[in-house]
């Protein structure tokens, strides 16, 4: 490979023979790390996978997996084994990318459409998105929607004091930079007459379990032009009236208890639903029904013009990563159980809570009398009584929630057994104020659990839900298994071939890294258990944070942001808080190169900053003269520069230290977008370069799988002066940090369950392995660029003609000469069994290629051969051998049904259409639909399951 690079025009130096020589020509010498990373492994032999897992197992076993009845939006659940094994643990589901290429994503798209239908049915609202990051951030997104639709200048957002505390914290933080006043209180105290409030957020059922009548509040709010937002519980909605039936405008929540492990806080798929009126302002992704070139039903991501990558600083949300894998699990859970099964699960949880209430009352305790679903409130005599009973519960390996100094709550779920109830009764009996006794046995409990219910007619749901056949067809394991695999076969993931997406780093998600995610010690912990029950997690967090600090050069790392977009927002909020602390609140200008990811300007606006664009030169680098001019112009208000390194164009910019110095000299901070960290690890370090903040996409550089569009993690590293402002958490105060910005996500450590993946990756690779991986990532990109340069124009390179870990193929000249555009090449690649590189970003009508270090030489050659073959097809159009409109690229992709149809009237053979390369005859991946009609899908928006006939 090195020979291929050195023999090409890629470099002026001849005879490259080592990876170090390649790196010397690629990475500017003044930013290169001149030593191995200090990861504590320099004197140790490399660990094998088995040894590493044993070591992690010892750490995991320090977690205490007690029975948790804490609630607060998180519940124990039974993950059906057929879903655990065939979705969560299946690389066919967890390795694909976001379904931007719809023709090879129909399986995931169908499952996400099922998720949306499930949400709209249960919430009673017309439109839902395909998942958000967590319940707390979904509430913040709903707040933004309220202000977007406010017909007058409003500045207040009311929040029910009985919302989950982590939700209140997240909403407060999100509101502050956009100058929204959050008023937290009792719903009866909200004054709508002043017409100041754009929205009101209530919790139904409440965080303490109560069901409350909101009819008067809804009437008052609507009369004042205020939208009503409802945070709710999906399982409860199978037996209680839906938000839509009650007249609410927006509903949100967490789908975790639909068969997704607790995972110490995530990842879980949140949801947000609304009426048809507000559909074009829904944040996140929306899956819709369209048609393909043959007129057949086809699914796609609808209304993509709403997304931040297009709207940039005008975007209403910066969401990039969703929680597709977990949404798919929740949707499969609903398909498996069906409406009757879900209702039985909900009724069982409710009945157990009623039996618990009756038993606790019989033992002499005062229990709240309001209607409830699955959570009871127990009143105690004093703070000492609360403290004692909490200790007694822990002694029985049980966690309940301390609501305040005189009340506890207990939230039940589908996993609770008669034995569990007896354990609860034993603790209450030992603390009984009346010294009463109960003689409950499993047999007597079983009889009570058959008929007991407390729901009144006022709250009981009578409307149907999940009536579509998709939720009523797969209740046996055999049928469920076949449905899962039927969908899986429609999707191209890393199980099929390399996915060379520039900036997205689709690298190996090694089985050994994924394995610990299923361990009960990691999977079954509630996020709000006492810290002494999560010592294994805490040790793993500590080791991961220390490693990330060493890799990046930063002083401290926060693991809380649960997506790259959240990391951007958190990092900018830390900068904002720092300036406020040193008396410079006026600093609110953020400089962003025009080549930046669309999340950058969207995040800056969310953080209360004003975006000023910086130009790039003809080589794709930041234009220093423009940067200097803008920095000088805004020197009194400059807050930050957001820069991606290597650049979004795939080049190590030589002037990066000068760029950072310009910002620092003018009083600002440097925020580095970590999207391209895969080219930096162990070769250079962001803080050494001059960055003050960096977000790290653990779902890119550090091997957490993309999951078809999520999960993701976006921790931030910060310099020492910014460390005091890292995110905190009010429910689990994990640090003595009085200056923290507050919570950016619902759980203290974000999506904790997937952090073992990155931990294992770093530990197994070690300092030498990480360095070589980065070198090979650069080698692979330059090898492909060297092969393809003879056939395509490579748009940007460094001063030695080399790229970093990715490169851009310029297709712009083909549009005029042949009518071929980037989309045509992308779709034709599907016929060769490949996912397209990143299309038309950062330059329109180009392809950005990132092969990563994970691919073999044979695989790199195959995709090069595919692109070279496609160039030959384009040449045939140039030479007039093939028609400009009737050719393999314009008709791509070719489905099996099209190729085997009785009629074939195209001026090229069926073989050329379907089997354009030798490997396609050995193992053919068939796109299941022809090219999707995007315009039709947006003009005829259907975002729930269509009639069953269309599935044929």
PDB file of N, CA and C in Angstrom, residues 36-37 78 167 173 201 367 375 421 459 479 513 565 590 631 777 798 915:
ATOM      1  N   UNK A  36       4.841   7.931  23.013  1.00  0.00           N
ATOM      2  CA  UNK A  36       3.654   7.102  23.116  1.00  0.00           C
ATOM      3  C   UNK A  36       2.720   7.681  24.171  1.00  0.00           C
ATOM      4  N   UNK A  37       1.443   7.427  24.015  1.00  0.00           N
ATOM      5  CA  UNK A  37       0.498   7.805  25.062  1.00  0.00           C
ATOM      6  C   UNK A  37       0.848   7.075  26.351  1.00  0.00           C
ATOM      7  N   UNK A  78     -38.600  -6.699  31.229  1.00  0.00           N
ATOM      8  CA  UNK A  78     -38.154  -7.992  30.705  1.00  0.00           C
ATOM      9  C   UNK A  78     -37.888  -7.815  29.213  1.00  0.00           C
ATOM     10  N   UNK A 167     -35.658  16.154  34.600  1.00  0.00           N
ATOM     11  CA  UNK A 167     -36.274  16.868  33.476  1.00  0.00           C
ATOM     12  C   UNK A 167     -36.306  18.363  33.763  1.00  0.00           C
ATOM     13  N   UNK A 173     -31.693  24.511  32.207  1.00  0.00           N
ATOM     14  CA  UNK A 173     -30.421  24.844  31.575  1.00  0.00           C
ATOM     15  C   UNK A 173     -30.626  25.223  30.119  1.00  0.00           C
ATOM     16  N   UNK A 201     -45.502  22.515  30.923  1.00  0.00           N
ATOM     17  CA  UNK A 201     -45.103  21.108  30.950  1.00  0.00           C
ATOM     18  C   UNK A 201     -45.654  20.450  32.206  1.00  0.00           C
ATOM     19  N   UNK A 367     -51.102   5.997  53.370  1.00  0.00           N
ATOM     20  CA  UNK A 367     -50.722   5.946  51.951  1.00  0.00           C
ATOM     21  C   UNK A 367     -51.575   6.951  51.199  1.00  0.00           C
ATOM     22  N   UNK A 375     -47.258   3.459  41.062  1.00  0.00           N
ATOM     23  CA  UNK A 375     -46.395   4.030  42.097  1.00  0.00           C
ATOM     24  C   UNK A 375     -47.233   4.500  43.276  1.00  0.00           C
ATOM     25  N   UNK A 421     -43.072  -8.791  46.499  1.00  0.00           N
ATOM     26  CA  UNK A 421     -44.061  -8.102  47.328  1.00  0.00           C
ATOM     27  C   UNK A 421     -43.909  -8.501  48.800  1.00  0.00           C
ATOM     28  N   UNK A 459     -60.074   8.212  34.588  1.00  0.00           N
ATOM     29  CA  UNK A 459     -58.749   8.028  33.998  1.00  0.00           C
ATOM     30  C   UNK A 459     -58.642   6.796  33.107  1.00  0.00           C
ATOM     31  N   UNK A 479     -42.550 -16.516  14.834  1.00  0.00           N
ATOM     32  CA  UNK A 479     -42.980 -15.446  13.917  1.00  0.00           C
ATOM     33  C   UNK A 479     -42.189 -14.165  14.169  1.00  0.00           C
ATOM     34  N   UNK A 513     -15.846  -6.052  22.429  1.00  0.00           N
ATOM     35  CA  UNK A 513     -16.260  -4.758  22.989  1.00  0.00           C
ATOM     36  C   UNK A 513     -17.750  -4.741  23.298  1.00  0.00           C
ATOM     37  N   UNK A 565     -24.055  15.956  19.327  1.00  0.00           N
ATOM     38  CA  UNK A 565     -24.740  17.258  19.382  1.00  0.00           C
ATOM     39  C   UNK A 565     -24.856  17.745  20.821  1.00  0.00           C
ATOM     40  N   UNK A 590     -19.622  33.565  18.237  1.00  0.00           N
ATOM     41  CA  UNK A 590     -18.978  32.289  17.917  1.00  0.00           C
ATOM     42  C   UNK A 590     -18.596  32.281  16.446  1.00  0.00           C
ATOM     43  N   UNK A 631     -12.018  38.150  14.021  1.00  0.00           N
ATOM     44  CA  UNK A 631     -11.608  38.126  15.429  1.00  0.00           C
ATOM     45  C   UNK A 631     -11.359  39.532  15.947  1.00  0.00           C
ATOM     46  N   UNK A 777      -5.424   4.174   9.542  1.00  0.00           N
ATOM     47  CA  UNK A 777      -6.569   4.931   9.019  1.00  0.00           C
ATOM     48  C   UNK A 777      -6.103   5.938   7.976  1.00  0.00           C
ATOM     49  N   UNK A 798      -3.159  17.926   1.608  1.00  0.00           N
ATOM     50  CA  UNK A 798      -2.188  18.742   2.308  1.00  0.00           C
ATOM     51  C   UNK A 798      -1.045  19.158   1.400  1.00  0.00           C
ATOM     52  N   UNK A 915     -25.076  -7.483 -11.712  1.00  0.00           N
ATOM     53  CA  UNK A 915     -23.816  -8.146 -11.357  1.00  0.00           C
ATOM     54  C   UNK A 915     -22.642  -7.425 -12.015  1.00  0.00           C
TER      55      UNK A 915
END
